[in-house]
Structures are given as structure tokens and as C-alpha cells.
Amino acid sequence: MYIDTHCHLSKDYYPDIDFIVSENINAGISKMILSGCDKKSISESIMYAEKYENIYVTIGYHPEEVSNVSIDEINQLKNIIKRCKKIVGIGEIGLDYHYEKESKEKQILLFEKQLEIAEELNLPVVIHSRDATLDTINCLQKYNVKGVIHCFSGSLEVANTYIKMGFKLGIGGVVTFKNSKLGEVIKNISLENIVLETDSPYLTPDPYRGKVNSSKYIPVIAQSLSSLYNVSLEEISKVTTENALNLFNFRKK
Ligand SMILES: [Zn+2]
């Protein structure tokens, strides 16, 4: 059994949601955590979490939403969280200086506001950080929060910095790519610091690149880690599942 700690489920990419969900469960995925990261995906993800037992959700405004969202709307997240028991964290939130480098100040403001809510509600955070490592670390250090560095792709030094701060690294399809250096970094980090994620429909693992990604490919990522660590697939499944269960706030419905 596996937990996909980060995926996106929407009619926009999957015409038959019932089919995809049961296909994922049949592939051994016991829980899927959807990332609701803008107004539309927040409400769509919550709808699926209410409908399907195995689906949970994190909500928060992605840094690319910087021009579409107000502080007031961010404050509304608290009410949404109170209403839905299947919201297990806040995210994906963070900083993206690759696509949005003109808006650093407002991104930091929105990011910190959401970190403040996570701290207040004692919820883990799922962090999106692109070309913004130093500012991300600076913001995180101001709050008493833990969580996942989603789609981690940094150096060993950066990995260890995040781990010391209490964060897990979200590892997905990139680790299966032949030209990726991620495996070399991950090998030097204990498995206790890793959670599995697909970021589906994006970042499909090898050898399925070109197809639409989905949680059913989590075992392919696990296989890659099994080779890297030289441990059994069962061990990868057991440890990464425990890591996710310990981190996210799974409550009874
Ligand atoms: Zn994502």
C-alpha cells in the first residue's frame, strides 16, 4: 500500500474520475492527497474528498495565483478548513521566481499569511519552491511549521537544511528520469525523510513519459527508490507510508 501525497485530480485532465480513482486503488494506492491550489481546484478537490473515502486534500494558494488572490480570500481558508475534515494540510504554497519573478514581495506576503494559518491551526504545509530556495527557507524559519518540500530537486546541502527544519522531501517521477541527478542526492538521505508523490497529471515517471500521469504510477517511483537504497519494495512502501501518516492530519470523517 502506498500514499500519493501530492496529486491533482480534475475533470480537465481525467474525463472519468470514478475510473481513475478505482484504477489507483487497484494499483495499491490507499490514500491520495489532492492539491487544491487555486479557487477552482480547491472546490473541485474538496468535492472529490467528500465523495471518495481514499481521497484527502490540502488547500492553499499557489504562488502563481499571486495576482488572483487577496489576503481576505486567504483568511477564508480557515473557514473552509473548519468545514471539511478531510483537509489534511495547507498547500501547495510557496515561492516561484521562475514564472513570477516580478512579484516577489506579494508572493512572500501571501506565503507568510498562509504559514501563519498553518501554525495557528497546527497543520502541515506542502511547499512549492522554484528558483527561490533562500527566500523559502527564510520564510519557513519564521514559523513553527512542518511539512513537505514538494517535488524536491535541490542539492544535498539544501536537502539537509530542510530536514533539520523538520521537513520531508516529496519525491516523484523526476527520480526515474535517466538524466536526473536527484538519485545521487537522495541516496545520502535516510528514507525516513521521504514521502512519495506523483504531482499527476504532470511529471509522469519513466518509462511512461508522454502519458498522462496518475497515482497508479507511485509503485514505479517506489521501484526506483528500492534500487537506489537497495532495500525491498515492501520496505519503501512501509516507511514512506508511515512518514505520510505521521505528517498529515488524517482525521476520521
Ligand atoms: Zn502540484
mmCIF file of C-alpha atoms in Angstrom, residues 28-167:
data_model
loop_
_atom_site.group_PDB
_atom_site.id
_atom_site.type_symbol
_atom_site.label_atom_id
_atom_site.label_comp_id
_atom_site.label_asym_id
_atom_site.label_seq_id
_atom_site.Cartn_x
_atom_site.Cartn_y
_atom_site.Cartn_z
ATOM 1 C CA GLY A 28 -2.240 -0.269 -4.251
ATOM 2 C CA ILE A 29 -2.752 3.413 -3.522
ATOM 3 C CA SER A 30 -4.536 3.549 -0.162
ATOM 4 C CA LYS A 31 -4.727 7.331 0.079
ATOM 5 C CA MET A 32 -4.438 10.148 -2.432
ATOM 6 C CA ILE A 33 -3.876 13.703 -1.234
ATOM 7 C CA LEU A 34 -5.143 16.187 -3.794
ATOM 8 C CA SER A 35 -3.517 19.585 -4.005
ATOM 9 C CA GLY A 36 -6.172 22.296 -4.282
ATOM 10 C CA CYS A 37 -4.104 25.320 -5.199
ATOM 11 C CA ASP A 38 -6.451 27.872 -6.777
ATOM 12 C CA LYS A 39 -10.135 28.716 -6.335
ATOM 13 C CA LYS A 40 -11.374 26.191 -8.875
ATOM 14 C CA SER A 41 -9.165 23.282 -7.823
ATOM 15 C CA ILE A 42 -9.835 23.928 -4.123
ATOM 16 C CA SER A 43 -13.574 23.424 -4.571
ATOM 17 C CA GLU A 44 -13.213 20.566 -7.058
ATOM 18 C CA SER A 45 -10.724 18.719 -4.806
ATOM 19 C CA ILE A 46 -12.940 19.108 -1.734
ATOM 20 C CA MET A 47 -15.855 17.731 -3.747
ATOM 21 C CA TYR A 48 -13.843 14.553 -4.523
ATOM 22 C CA ALA A 49 -12.652 14.249 -0.928
ATOM 23 C CA GLU A 50 -16.271 14.325 0.249
ATOM 24 C CA LYS A 51 -17.221 11.697 -2.340
ATOM 25 C CA TYR A 52 -14.353 9.162 -2.191
ATOM 26 C CA GLU A 53 -13.137 7.564 1.010
ATOM 27 C CA ASN A 54 -9.484 7.311 -0.114
ATOM 28 C CA ILE A 55 -9.187 10.946 -1.122
ATOM 29 C CA TYR A 56 -7.886 13.705 1.120
ATOM 30 C CA VAL A 57 -6.909 17.235 0.248
ATOM 31 C CA THR A 58 -4.554 20.064 1.065
ATOM 32 C CA ILE A 59 -5.665 23.580 0.200
ATOM 33 C CA GLY A 60 -3.762 26.809 -0.277
ATOM 34 C CA TYR A 61 -2.921 29.378 -2.910
ATOM 35 C CA HIS A 62 -0.057 28.538 -5.268
ATOM 36 C CA PRO A 63 2.482 31.342 -5.847
ATOM 37 C CA GLU A 64 1.360 31.574 -9.482
ATOM 38 C CA GLU A 65 -2.008 32.756 -8.099
ATOM 39 C CA VAL A 66 -0.285 35.884 -6.751
ATOM 40 C CA SER A 67 -2.306 38.283 -8.921
ATOM 41 C CA ASN A 68 -5.632 36.461 -8.482
ATOM 42 C CA VAL A 69 -5.908 36.221 -4.727
ATOM 43 C CA SER A 70 -6.365 38.667 -1.844
ATOM 44 C CA ILE A 71 -5.432 38.469 1.838
ATOM 45 C CA ASP A 72 -9.137 38.302 2.576
ATOM 46 C CA GLU A 73 -9.508 35.175 0.435
ATOM 47 C CA ILE A 74 -6.528 33.645 2.200
ATOM 48 C CA ASN A 75 -8.219 34.275 5.543
ATOM 49 C CA GLN A 76 -11.283 32.460 4.211
ATOM 50 C CA LEU A 77 -9.179 29.265 4.051
ATOM 51 C CA LYS A 78 -9.676 28.902 7.803
ATOM 52 C CA ASN A 79 -13.452 28.637 7.410
ATOM 53 C CA ILE A 80 -13.113 26.109 4.605
ATOM 54 C CA ILE A 81 -10.759 24.006 6.751
ATOM 55 C CA LYS A 82 -13.190 24.060 9.662
ATOM 56 C CA ARG A 83 -15.972 22.754 7.444
ATOM 57 C CA CYS A 84 -14.123 19.816 5.820
ATOM 58 C CA LYS A 85 -12.466 17.169 7.988
ATOM 59 C CA LYS A 86 -10.623 15.683 5.021
ATOM 60 C CA ILE A 87 -8.354 18.698 4.635
ATOM 61 C CA VAL A 88 -5.052 17.354 5.965
ATOM 62 C CA GLY A 89 -2.720 20.279 5.357
ATOM 63 C CA ILE A 90 -2.121 23.633 3.693
ATOM 64 C CA GLY A 91 -0.623 23.715 0.216
ATOM 65 C CA GLU A 92 0.682 23.923 -2.213
ATOM 66 C CA ILE A 93 2.032 27.275 -1.131
ATOM 67 C CA GLY A 94 5.418 28.881 -1.567
ATOM 68 C CA LEU A 95 7.520 30.994 -3.884
ATOM 69 C CA ASP A 96 8.076 30.732 -7.631
ATOM 70 C CA TYR A 97 10.683 33.103 -9.043
ATOM 71 C CA HIS A 98 10.819 31.218 -12.328
ATOM 72 C CA TYR A 99 7.413 32.229 -13.654
ATOM 73 C CA GLU A 100 6.595 35.056 -11.270
ATOM 74 C CA LYS A 101 9.830 36.886 -10.543
ATOM 75 C CA GLU A 102 8.240 40.350 -10.816
ATOM 76 C CA SER A 103 6.021 39.770 -7.796
ATOM 77 C CA LYS A 104 8.426 38.609 -5.087
ATOM 78 C CA GLU A 105 7.120 40.908 -2.347
ATOM 79 C CA LYS A 106 3.484 39.993 -2.776
ATOM 80 C CA GLN A 107 4.367 36.308 -3.062
ATOM 81 C CA ILE A 108 6.200 36.469 0.247
ATOM 82 C CA LEU A 109 3.262 38.270 1.858
ATOM 83 C CA LEU A 110 0.748 35.635 0.699
ATOM 84 C CA PHE A 111 3.098 32.782 1.572
ATOM 85 C CA GLU A 112 3.704 34.060 5.094
ATOM 86 C CA LYS A 113 -0.002 34.663 5.675
ATOM 87 C CA GLN A 114 -0.659 31.010 4.820
ATOM 88 C CA LEU A 115 2.228 29.824 7.011
ATOM 89 C CA GLU A 116 0.676 31.816 9.844
ATOM 90 C CA ILE A 117 -2.646 29.993 9.354
ATOM 91 C CA ALA A 118 -0.862 26.624 9.261
ATOM 92 C CA GLU A 119 0.895 27.443 12.516
ATOM 93 C CA GLU A 120 -2.338 28.622 14.135
ATOM 94 C CA LEU A 121 -4.286 25.513 13.074
ATOM 95 C CA ASN A 122 -1.326 23.181 13.609
ATOM 96 C CA LEU A 123 -1.493 21.811 10.062
ATOM 97 C CA PRO A 124 1.440 20.639 7.931
ATOM 98 C CA VAL A 125 2.354 22.653 4.822
ATOM 99 C CA VAL A 126 3.164 21.495 1.293
ATOM 100 C CA ILE A 127 5.792 23.772 -0.185
ATOM 101 C CA HIS A 128 6.299 24.745 -3.818
ATOM 102 C CA SER A 129 9.678 26.435 -4.235
ATOM 103 C CA ARG A 130 11.159 27.188 -7.632
ATOM 104 C CA ASP A 131 14.339 29.256 -8.064
ATOM 105 C CA ALA A 132 13.608 30.652 -4.601
ATOM 106 C CA THR A 133 15.392 28.394 -2.102
ATOM 107 C CA LEU A 134 16.884 31.090 0.150
ATOM 108 C CA ASP A 135 13.701 33.121 0.496
ATOM 109 C CA THR A 136 11.686 29.937 1.053
ATOM 110 C CA ILE A 137 13.975 28.902 3.916
ATOM 111 C CA ASN A 138 13.857 32.417 5.399
ATOM 112 C CA CYS A 139 10.053 32.450 5.368
ATOM 113 C CA LEU A 140 9.734 28.936 6.809
ATOM 114 C CA GLN A 141 12.134 29.743 9.646
ATOM 115 C CA LYS A 142 9.801 32.444 10.951
ATOM 116 C CA TYR A 143 7.039 29.935 11.732
ATOM 117 C CA ASN A 144 6.668 26.809 13.782
ATOM 118 C CA VAL A 145 5.560 24.564 10.931
ATOM 119 C CA LYS A 146 6.490 21.214 9.443
ATOM 120 C CA GLY A 147 5.588 19.697 6.105
ATOM 121 C CA VAL A 148 6.789 18.536 2.714
ATOM 122 C CA ILE A 149 9.088 20.170 0.198
ATOM 123 C CA HIS A 150 7.051 19.200 -2.834
ATOM 124 C CA CYS A 151 8.956 17.973 -5.904
ATOM 125 C CA PHE A 152 12.293 18.417 -4.151
ATOM 126 C CA SER A 153 15.151 18.875 -6.621
ATOM 127 C CA GLY A 154 17.939 20.672 -4.737
ATOM 128 C CA SER A 155 21.425 19.811 -3.549
ATOM 129 C CA LEU A 156 22.310 17.568 -0.601
ATOM 130 C CA GLU A 157 23.096 20.669 1.450
ATOM 131 C CA VAL A 158 19.649 22.154 0.790
ATOM 132 C CA ALA A 159 18.025 18.777 1.482
ATOM 133 C CA ASN A 160 19.747 18.584 4.867
ATOM 134 C CA THR A 161 18.736 22.149 5.720
ATOM 135 C CA TYR A 162 15.078 21.333 5.118
ATOM 136 C CA ILE A 163 15.333 18.050 7.020
ATOM 137 C CA LYS A 164 16.852 19.812 10.038
ATOM 138 C CA MET A 165 13.891 22.186 9.952
ATOM 139 C CA GLY A 166 11.540 19.189 10.247
ATOM 140 C CA PHE A 167 10.541 18.836 6.612
#
